Tab-separated table of C-alpha atoms in Angstrom:
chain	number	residue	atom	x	y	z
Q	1	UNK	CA	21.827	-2.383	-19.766
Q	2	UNK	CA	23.519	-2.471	-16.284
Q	3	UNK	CA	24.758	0.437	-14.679
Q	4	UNK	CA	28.203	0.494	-13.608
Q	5	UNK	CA	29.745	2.261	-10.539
Q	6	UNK	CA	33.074	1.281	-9.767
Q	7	UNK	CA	33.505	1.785	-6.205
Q	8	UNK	CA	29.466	2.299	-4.570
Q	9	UNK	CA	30.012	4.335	-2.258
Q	10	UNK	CA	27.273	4.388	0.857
Q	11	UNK	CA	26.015	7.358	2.670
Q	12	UNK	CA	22.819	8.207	4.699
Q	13	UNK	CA	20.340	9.636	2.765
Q	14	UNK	CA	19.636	12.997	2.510
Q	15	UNK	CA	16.170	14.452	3.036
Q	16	UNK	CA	16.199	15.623	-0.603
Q	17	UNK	CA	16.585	12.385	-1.776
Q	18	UNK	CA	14.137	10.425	0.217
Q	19	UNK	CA	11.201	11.023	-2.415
Q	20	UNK	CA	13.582	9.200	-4.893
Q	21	UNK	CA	14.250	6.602	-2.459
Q	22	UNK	CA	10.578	6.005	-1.753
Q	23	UNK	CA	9.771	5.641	-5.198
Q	24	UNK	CA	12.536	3.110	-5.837
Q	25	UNK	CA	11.221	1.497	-2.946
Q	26	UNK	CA	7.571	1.108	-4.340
Q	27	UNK	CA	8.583	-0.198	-7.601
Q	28	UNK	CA	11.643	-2.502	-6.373
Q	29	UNK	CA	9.137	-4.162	-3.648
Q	30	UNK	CA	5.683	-3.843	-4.838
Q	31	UNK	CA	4.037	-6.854	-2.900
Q	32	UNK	CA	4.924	-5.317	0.298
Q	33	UNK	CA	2.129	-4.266	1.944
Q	34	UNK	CA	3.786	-0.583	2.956
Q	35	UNK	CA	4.332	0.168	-0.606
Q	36	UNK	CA	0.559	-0.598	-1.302
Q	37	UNK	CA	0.250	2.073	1.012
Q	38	UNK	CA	1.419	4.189	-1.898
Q	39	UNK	CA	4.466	7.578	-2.272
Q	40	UNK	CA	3.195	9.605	-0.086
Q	41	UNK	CA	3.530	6.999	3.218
Q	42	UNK	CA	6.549	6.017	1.709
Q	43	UNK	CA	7.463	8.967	1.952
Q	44	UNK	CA	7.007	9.683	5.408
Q	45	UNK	CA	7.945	6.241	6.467
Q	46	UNK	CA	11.682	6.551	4.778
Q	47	UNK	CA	12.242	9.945	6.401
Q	48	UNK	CA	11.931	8.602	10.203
Q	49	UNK	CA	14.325	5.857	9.137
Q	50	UNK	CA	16.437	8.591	8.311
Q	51	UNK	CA	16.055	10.773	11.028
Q	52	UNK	CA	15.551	8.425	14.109
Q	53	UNK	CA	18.642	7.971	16.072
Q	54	UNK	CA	18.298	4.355	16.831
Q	55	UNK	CA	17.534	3.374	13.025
Q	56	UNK	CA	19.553	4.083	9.675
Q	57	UNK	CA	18.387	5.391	6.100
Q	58	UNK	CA	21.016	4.668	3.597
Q	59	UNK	CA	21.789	4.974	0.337
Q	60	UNK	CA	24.085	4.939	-3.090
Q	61	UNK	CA	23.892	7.398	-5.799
Q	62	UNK	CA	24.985	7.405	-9.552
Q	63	UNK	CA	28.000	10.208	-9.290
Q	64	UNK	CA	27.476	10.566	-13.094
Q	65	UNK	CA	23.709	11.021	-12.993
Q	66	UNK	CA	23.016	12.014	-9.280
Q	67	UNK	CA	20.209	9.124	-9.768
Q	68	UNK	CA	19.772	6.930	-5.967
Q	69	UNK	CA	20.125	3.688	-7.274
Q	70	UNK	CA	20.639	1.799	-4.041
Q	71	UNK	CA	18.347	2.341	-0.766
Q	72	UNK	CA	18.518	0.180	2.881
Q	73	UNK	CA	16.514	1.181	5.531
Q	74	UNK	CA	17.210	-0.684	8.999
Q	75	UNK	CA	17.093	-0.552	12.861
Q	76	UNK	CA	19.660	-0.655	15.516
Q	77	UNK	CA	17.287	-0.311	18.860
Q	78	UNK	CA	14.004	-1.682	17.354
Q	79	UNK	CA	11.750	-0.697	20.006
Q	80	UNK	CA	13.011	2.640	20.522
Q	81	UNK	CA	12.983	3.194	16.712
Q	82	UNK	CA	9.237	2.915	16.424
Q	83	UNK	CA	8.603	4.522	20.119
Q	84	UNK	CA	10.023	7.323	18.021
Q	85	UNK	CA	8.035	7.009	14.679
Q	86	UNK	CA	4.887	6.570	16.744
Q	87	UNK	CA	5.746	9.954	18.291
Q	88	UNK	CA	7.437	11.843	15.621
Q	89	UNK	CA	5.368	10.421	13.204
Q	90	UNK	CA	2.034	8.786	14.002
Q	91	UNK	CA	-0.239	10.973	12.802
Q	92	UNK	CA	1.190	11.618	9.328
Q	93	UNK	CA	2.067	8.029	8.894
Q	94	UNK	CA	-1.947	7.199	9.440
Q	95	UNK	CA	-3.469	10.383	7.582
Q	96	UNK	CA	-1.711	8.777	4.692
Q	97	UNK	CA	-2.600	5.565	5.222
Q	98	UNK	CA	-5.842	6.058	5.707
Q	99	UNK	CA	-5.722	8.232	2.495
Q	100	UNK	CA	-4.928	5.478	0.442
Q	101	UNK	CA	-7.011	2.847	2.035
Q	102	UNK	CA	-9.980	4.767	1.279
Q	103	UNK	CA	-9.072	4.716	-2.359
Q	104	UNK	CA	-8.780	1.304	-2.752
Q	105	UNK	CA	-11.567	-1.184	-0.706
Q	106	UNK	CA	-9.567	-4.465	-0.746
Q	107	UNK	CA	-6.320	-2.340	1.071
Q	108	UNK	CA	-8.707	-1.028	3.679
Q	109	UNK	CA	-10.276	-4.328	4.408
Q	110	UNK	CA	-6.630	-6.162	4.631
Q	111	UNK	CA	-5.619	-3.107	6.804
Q	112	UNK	CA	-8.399	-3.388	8.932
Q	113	UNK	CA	-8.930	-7.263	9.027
Q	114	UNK	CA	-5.302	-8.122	9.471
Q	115	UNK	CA	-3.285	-5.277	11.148
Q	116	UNK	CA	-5.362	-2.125	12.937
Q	117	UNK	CA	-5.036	-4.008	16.018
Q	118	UNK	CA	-1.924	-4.657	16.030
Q	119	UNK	CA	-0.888	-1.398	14.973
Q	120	UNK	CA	-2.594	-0.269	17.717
Q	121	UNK	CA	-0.825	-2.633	20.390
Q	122	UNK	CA	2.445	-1.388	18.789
Q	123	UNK	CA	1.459	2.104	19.351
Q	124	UNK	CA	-0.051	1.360	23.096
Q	125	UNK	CA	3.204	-0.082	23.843
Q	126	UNK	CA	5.664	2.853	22.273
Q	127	UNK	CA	3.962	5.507	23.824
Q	128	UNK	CA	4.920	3.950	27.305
Q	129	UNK	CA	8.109	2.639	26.377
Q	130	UNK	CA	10.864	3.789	28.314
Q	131	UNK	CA	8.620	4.925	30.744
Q	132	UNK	CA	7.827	2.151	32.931
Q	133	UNK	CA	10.213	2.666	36.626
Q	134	UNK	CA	11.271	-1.544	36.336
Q	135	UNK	CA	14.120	-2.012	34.176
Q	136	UNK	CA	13.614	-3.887	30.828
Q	137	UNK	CA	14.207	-7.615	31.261
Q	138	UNK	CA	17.655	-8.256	29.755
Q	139	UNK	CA	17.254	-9.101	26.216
Q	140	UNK	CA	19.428	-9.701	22.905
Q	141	UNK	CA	20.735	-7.195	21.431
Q	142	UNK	CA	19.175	-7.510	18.077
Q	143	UNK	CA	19.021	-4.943	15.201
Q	144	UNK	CA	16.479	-5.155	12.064
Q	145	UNK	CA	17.480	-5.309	8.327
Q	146	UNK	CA	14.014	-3.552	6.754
Q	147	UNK	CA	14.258	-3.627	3.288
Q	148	UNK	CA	17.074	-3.440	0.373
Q	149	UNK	CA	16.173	-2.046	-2.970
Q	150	UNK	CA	18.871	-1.671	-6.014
Q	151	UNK	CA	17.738	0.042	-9.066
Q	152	UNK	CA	16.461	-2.374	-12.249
Q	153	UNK	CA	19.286	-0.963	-13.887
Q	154	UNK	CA	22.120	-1.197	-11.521
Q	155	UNK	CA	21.375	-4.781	-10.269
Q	156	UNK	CA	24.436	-6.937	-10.182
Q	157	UNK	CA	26.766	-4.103	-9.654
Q	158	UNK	CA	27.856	-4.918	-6.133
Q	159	UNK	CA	25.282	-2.039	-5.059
Q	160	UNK	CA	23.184	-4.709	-2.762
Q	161	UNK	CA	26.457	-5.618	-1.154
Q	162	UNK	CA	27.911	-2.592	-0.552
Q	163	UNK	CA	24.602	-1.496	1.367
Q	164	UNK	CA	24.393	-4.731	3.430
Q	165	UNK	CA	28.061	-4.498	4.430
Q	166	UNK	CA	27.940	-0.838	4.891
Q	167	UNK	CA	25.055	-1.192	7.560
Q	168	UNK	CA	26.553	-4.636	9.342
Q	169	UNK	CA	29.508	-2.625	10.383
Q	170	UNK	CA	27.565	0.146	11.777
Q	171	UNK	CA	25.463	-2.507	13.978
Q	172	UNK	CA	28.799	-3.936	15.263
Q	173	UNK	CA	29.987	-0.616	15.801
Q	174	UNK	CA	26.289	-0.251	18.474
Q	175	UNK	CA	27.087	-3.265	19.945
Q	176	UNK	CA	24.427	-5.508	18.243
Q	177	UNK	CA	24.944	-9.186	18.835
Q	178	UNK	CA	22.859	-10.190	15.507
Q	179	UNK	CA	20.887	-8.820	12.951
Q	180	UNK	CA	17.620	-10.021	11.477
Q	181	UNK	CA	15.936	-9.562	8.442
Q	182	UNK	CA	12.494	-11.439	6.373
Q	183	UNK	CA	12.279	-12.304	2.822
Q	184	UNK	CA	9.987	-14.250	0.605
Q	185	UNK	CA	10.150	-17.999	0.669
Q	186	UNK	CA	11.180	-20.561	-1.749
Q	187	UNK	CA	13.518	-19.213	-4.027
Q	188	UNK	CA	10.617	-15.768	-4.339
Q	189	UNK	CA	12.851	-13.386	-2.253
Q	190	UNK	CA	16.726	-12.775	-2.222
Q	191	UNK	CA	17.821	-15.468	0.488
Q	192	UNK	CA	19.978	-17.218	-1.937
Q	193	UNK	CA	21.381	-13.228	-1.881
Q	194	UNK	CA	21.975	-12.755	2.054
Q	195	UNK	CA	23.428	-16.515	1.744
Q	196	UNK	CA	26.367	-15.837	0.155
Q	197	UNK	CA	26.774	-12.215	2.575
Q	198	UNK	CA	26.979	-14.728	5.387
Q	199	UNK	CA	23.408	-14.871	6.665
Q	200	UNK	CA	22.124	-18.208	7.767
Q	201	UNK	CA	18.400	-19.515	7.390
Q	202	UNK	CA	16.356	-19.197	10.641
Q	203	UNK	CA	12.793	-20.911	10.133
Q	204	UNK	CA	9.822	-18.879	8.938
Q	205	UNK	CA	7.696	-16.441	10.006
Q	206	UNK	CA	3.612	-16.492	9.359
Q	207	UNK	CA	1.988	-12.968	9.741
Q	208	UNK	CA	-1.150	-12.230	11.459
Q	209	UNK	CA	-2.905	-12.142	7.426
Q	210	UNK	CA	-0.982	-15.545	6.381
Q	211	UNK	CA	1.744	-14.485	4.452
Q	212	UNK	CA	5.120	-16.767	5.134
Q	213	UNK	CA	8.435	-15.393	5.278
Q	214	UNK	CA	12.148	-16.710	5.432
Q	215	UNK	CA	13.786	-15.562	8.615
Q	216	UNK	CA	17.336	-14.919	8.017
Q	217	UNK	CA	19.930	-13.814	11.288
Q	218	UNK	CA	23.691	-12.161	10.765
Q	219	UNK	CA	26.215	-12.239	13.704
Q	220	UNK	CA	29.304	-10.578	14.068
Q	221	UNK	CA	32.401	-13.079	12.765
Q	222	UNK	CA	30.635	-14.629	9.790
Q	223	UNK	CA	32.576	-13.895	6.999
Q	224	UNK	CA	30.917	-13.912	3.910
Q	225	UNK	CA	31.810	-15.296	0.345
Q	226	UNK	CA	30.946	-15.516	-3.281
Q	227	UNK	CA	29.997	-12.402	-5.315
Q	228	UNK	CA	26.440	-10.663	-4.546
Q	229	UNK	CA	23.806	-10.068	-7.291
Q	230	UNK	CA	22.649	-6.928	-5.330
């Protein structure tokens, strides 16, 4: 049975709620590799979305039930985003990690195979960002759509919508000149989903382990059309 809510009505998460969040998280997107990682970075990960000034942590909750059925996690100022995770939250973020790779051999060897060092370029390079005395070449303005998750239950309810419009308008509000986001290929993910809020295909991406994904971009002045499924 679908859940109903009239009107969802989208809010930052509170801290209380971030467990829930993290959990809906892990069970809406289990092939990600960051919910492999298991609740406890999920955890960690969801609360310096929601506490980092240059990123967002949002979410929509049952008003019948109090139950978060909605979550969107995104950033505005990408590379100051994760300067600040790296220094708010390095260490925690890789005492869990490193707690659940050693619990499970084939996530540490994918961890260490495909991504250690390029964790530990991203790290090298937050720790001295903002820093350096040359100004930062010019670039686009470009935020990051992370991840959407709606509920089992509440899926078709306009939830997924309401969270993708809801954190458009704050990037236009910052001044971004486009957003990005990735999502399974051929017909796996929810591009048909971000289609119809107005995003347009942009190629593929291939990560460092292999893995393909759909590149989608949003600019300000698309409007979108047709009803979501979100």
């Amino acid at each position: 049975m679908v859940g109903r809510i009239a009107e969802p009505r989208v809010r930052p998460l509170a801290l209380e709620e971030l467990r829930a969040a993290a959990g809906l998280h892990g069970r809406g997107l289990p092939h990600e590799f960051i919910s492999r990682l298991g609740q406890r970075f999920l955890e960690r990960y969801y609360r310096a979305f929601a506490e980092s000034p240059h990123a967002a942590a949002l979410g929509v909750v049952d008003p019948h039930s109090g139950r978060v059925c909605g979550v969107l996690i995104g950033a505005f100022d990408v590379r100051a985003h994760y300067a600040f995770v790296v220094r708010r939250y390095g260490p925690a973020l890789a005492l869990a990690a490193a707690a659940a790779a050693l619990r499970d051999p084939r996530l540490l060897y994918g961890l260490v195979r495909t991504r250690l060092l390029r964790y530990l370029r991203g790290v090298l390079r937050s720790l001295t960002y903002g820093k350096a005395e040359l100004p930062e070449p010019e670039v686009r303005r470009t935020g990051l759509l992370a991840s959407v998750v709606v509920d089992e239950g509440f899926r078709g309810s306009g939830i997924g919508r309401a969270l993708v419009e809801d954190f458009e308008r704050r990037a236009w509000k910052l001044g971004m000149e486009e957003i990005q986001l990735v999502t399974l290929p051929d017909g796996r993910g929810a591009g048909p989903f971000y289609e119809r809020l107005g995003w347009e295909p942009a190629g593929e991406r291939v990560s460092r382990s292999g893995e393909r994904y759909a590149l989608y971009v949003r600019r300000p002045g698309n409007d979108s059309s047709g009803e979501a499924v979100g």
